[in-house]
């Protein structure tokens, strides 16, 4: 199974709402990622988890809160978002091979988030 | 900040023609990867070329890497309408964890039937 799944596919939320994005993989990958992608732009890395521990936070505002409950699941908790946070949120996973190894990433289909 | 720059930003060709996209990067790398993204969907890994390789093939894809010029190219031969997508190069900088991929700005390829 080389699939990364994400739910929901679409999400509309108000600025006072709390919601969560979910991501799951069963490839045994020990690195998982959240990216944000605006229209016609490349994905921008938000967070990286290695062995269920947060290893990279790219100075993301605290209204985004990641969580990795186990090696297969990754959540992104959203609270008090702004309209400019509207974007496609992509989850990815990969093996951890260190500096010398390849680390191709497997992406989920994304969650299209609209903040009103 | 994005490390890679790609050109052209947009490319429109007829089915059957070849498409060439270029990517430049700034720092030393261990490998360079190419991904494809269909509109509004997730990215799909196409090919990885290591810093000690100069050329790599996979089906209709040919990737070259010139580390002296810090550039790479992706050639798609005999293009099909289904190849219409955005193509991104991505690099993990050598001095950082291999987990951090930085994507180029991407090339939007349109293959007309």
XYZ file of C-alpha atoms in Angstrom:
229
model
C 0.000 0.000 0.000
C 1.715 3.196 -1.204
C -1.134 5.514 -0.401
C -1.331 8.503 1.868
C -4.893 9.413 2.732
C -6.157 12.776 3.925
C -9.499 13.815 5.355
C -11.512 15.843 4.762
C -11.049 16.653 1.067
C -12.645 20.049 1.484
C -13.148 22.167 4.589
C -14.818 25.529 5.046
C -14.405 27.108 8.456
C -14.989 30.414 10.126
C -12.266 32.351 11.874
C -13.551 31.315 15.296
C -13.853 27.607 14.528
C -11.618 24.763 15.639
C -11.091 21.970 13.164
C -8.577 19.225 12.447
C -7.020 17.786 9.325
C -6.082 14.121 9.346
C -3.474 12.145 7.459
C -2.716 8.424 7.472
C -0.128 6.147 5.878
C 0.620 2.449 6.245
C 3.939 2.252 4.451
C 5.961 2.090 7.659
C 7.413 5.539 6.985
C 8.839 7.223 10.064
C 8.891 10.759 8.646
C 5.681 12.674 8.064
C 5.178 16.211 6.787
C 2.667 19.009 6.496
C 2.869 21.426 3.576
C 0.812 24.458 2.664
C 0.270 25.287 -0.992
C -1.279 28.420 -2.416
C -2.610 28.516 -5.968
C 0.085 28.388 -8.671
C 2.854 28.205 -6.065
C 5.044 25.330 -4.867
C 4.344 23.540 -1.590
C 5.841 25.223 1.463
C 7.022 23.028 4.291
C 5.286 23.617 7.619
C 6.228 20.747 9.930
C 8.258 17.546 9.915
C 7.832 14.642 12.311
C 10.573 12.036 12.690
C 9.811 8.960 14.773
C 6.658 10.674 16.045
C 8.619 13.653 17.347
C 8.424 17.151 15.903
C 11.787 17.774 14.262
C 11.120 20.813 12.083
C 8.745 23.735 12.589
C 9.180 26.298 9.847
C 8.108 29.206 12.072
C 4.466 28.381 11.583
C 1.952 30.499 13.558
C 0.608 28.828 16.692
C -2.909 28.751 15.263
C -1.626 25.641 13.458
C -0.881 22.826 15.895
C 0.475 19.512 14.599
C 0.148 16.189 16.369
C 1.524 12.737 15.623
C -0.399 10.224 17.770
C 1.433 7.223 16.298
C 3.687 6.279 13.409
C 0.770 6.056 10.956
C -1.223 9.147 11.825
C -0.625 12.860 11.558
C -3.059 15.575 12.522
C -3.097 19.316 12.024
C -5.287 21.183 14.485
C -6.596 24.523 13.320
C -7.840 27.350 15.534
C -8.590 31.011 14.935
C -7.403 30.930 11.351
C -7.300 33.917 9.038
C -8.674 34.146 5.485
C -5.103 34.184 4.168
C -4.668 30.675 5.587
C -6.975 29.408 2.850
C -4.891 26.964 0.815
C -4.352 23.332 -0.122
C -2.815 21.473 2.831
C -0.751 18.497 1.828
C 0.482 15.651 3.967
C 3.439 13.520 2.926
C 5.512 10.680 4.308
C 8.911 9.179 3.592
C 11.515 6.812 4.857
C 14.257 8.300 7.013
C 17.560 7.559 5.318
C 19.750 10.345 6.590
C 21.831 12.731 4.614
C 23.198 10.302 2.075
C 19.990 8.547 1.187
C 17.151 9.309 -1.133
C 14.026 10.460 0.575
C 11.285 10.524 -2.011
C 8.093 11.695 -0.439
C 4.641 10.236 -0.933
C 1.895 12.817 -0.899
C -1.753 12.632 -0.023
C -4.374 14.313 -2.224
C -4.635 17.283 0.104
C -7.345 19.132 1.980
C -8.701 22.250 0.297
C -9.247 24.688 3.184
C -11.301 27.851 2.911
C -11.411 30.250 5.852
C -14.350 32.665 5.810
C 12.543 30.612 0.853
C 12.419 28.483 -2.262
C 15.767 27.259 -3.463
C 14.863 26.152 -6.937
C 13.925 28.150 -9.918
C 12.388 26.558 -12.931
C 11.952 27.654 -16.448
C 9.885 27.999 -18.349
C 7.084 28.890 -15.960
C 4.603 27.629 -18.535
C 4.978 25.414 -21.572
C 2.354 24.496 -24.153
C 3.043 21.791 -26.740
C 1.231 19.408 -29.038
C 0.767 15.732 -28.267
C 3.742 13.723 -29.486
C 6.237 16.533 -29.030
C 8.980 16.525 -26.422
C 8.866 18.808 -23.385
C 11.950 20.081 -21.606
C 11.880 21.792 -18.235
C 14.853 23.227 -16.406
C 15.605 23.711 -12.733
C 18.372 25.649 -11.006
C 19.294 25.477 -7.348
C 21.629 27.340 -5.050
C 23.180 25.084 -2.416
C 25.053 21.776 -2.482
C 22.770 18.773 -2.678
C 22.789 15.018 -2.201
C 20.069 14.450 -4.735
C 17.475 16.235 -6.808
C 13.939 15.022 -7.300
C 11.169 15.762 -9.780
C 7.494 15.681 -8.891
C 4.320 16.043 -10.902
C 1.103 17.622 -9.652
C -2.189 17.399 -11.443
C -4.444 20.376 -10.853
C -5.427 20.706 -7.199
C -4.094 17.268 -6.281
C -1.169 15.829 -4.369
C 2.316 15.543 -5.788
C 3.616 12.358 -7.349
C 7.304 11.493 -7.204
C 8.712 10.940 -10.700
C 12.426 10.410 -10.431
C 15.409 10.987 -8.132
C 18.922 11.651 -9.385
C 21.866 11.557 -7.008
C 24.629 14.143 -6.993
C 27.138 11.636 -8.435
C 24.860 10.831 -11.383
C 24.691 12.868 -14.579
C 21.722 11.311 -16.325
C 18.861 9.016 -15.451
C 15.993 7.517 -17.409
C 12.599 6.242 -16.388
C 10.191 5.321 -19.162
C 9.583 8.486 -21.197
C 11.430 10.631 -18.651
C 15.050 11.664 -18.903
C 16.669 13.716 -16.175
C 20.093 15.312 -16.287
C 22.040 16.899 -13.466
C 24.956 19.312 -13.742
C 26.262 19.975 -10.238
C 28.881 22.421 -11.528
C 26.098 24.631 -12.883
C 23.658 23.675 -10.129
C 21.028 22.815 -12.689
C 18.858 19.928 -13.804
C 16.548 19.281 -16.713
C 13.543 17.026 -17.139
C 12.721 15.796 -20.628
C 9.400 14.136 -21.362
C 9.432 12.425 -24.737
C 6.418 11.713 -26.947
C 4.153 13.736 -24.677
C 0.517 12.830 -24.084
C -2.464 14.907 -23.016
C -2.313 13.060 -19.687
C 1.113 14.631 -19.053
C -0.623 17.989 -18.561
C 0.343 18.991 -15.018
C 2.699 21.136 -12.981
C 6.227 19.815 -12.617
C 8.424 20.698 -9.650
C 12.033 20.021 -8.893
C 12.902 19.536 -5.243
C 16.155 19.381 -3.348
C 17.203 18.411 0.167
C 20.150 20.716 0.944
C 23.261 18.715 1.790
C 23.929 20.393 5.110
C 20.473 19.829 6.517
C 18.426 16.798 7.312
C 17.446 14.855 4.234
C 13.868 15.365 5.338
C 13.669 19.021 4.342
C 12.702 19.252 0.675
C 12.667 22.654 -0.971
C 10.586 22.931 -4.114
C 11.197 25.051 -7.167
C 8.545 27.383 -8.506
C 7.345 24.785 -11.004
C 6.585 24.557 -14.704
C 2.984 24.317 -15.860
C 2.944 21.953 -18.837
C -0.040 21.822 -21.154
C -0.123 19.098 -23.801
C -2.738 19.775 -26.442
C -4.398 16.782 -28.118
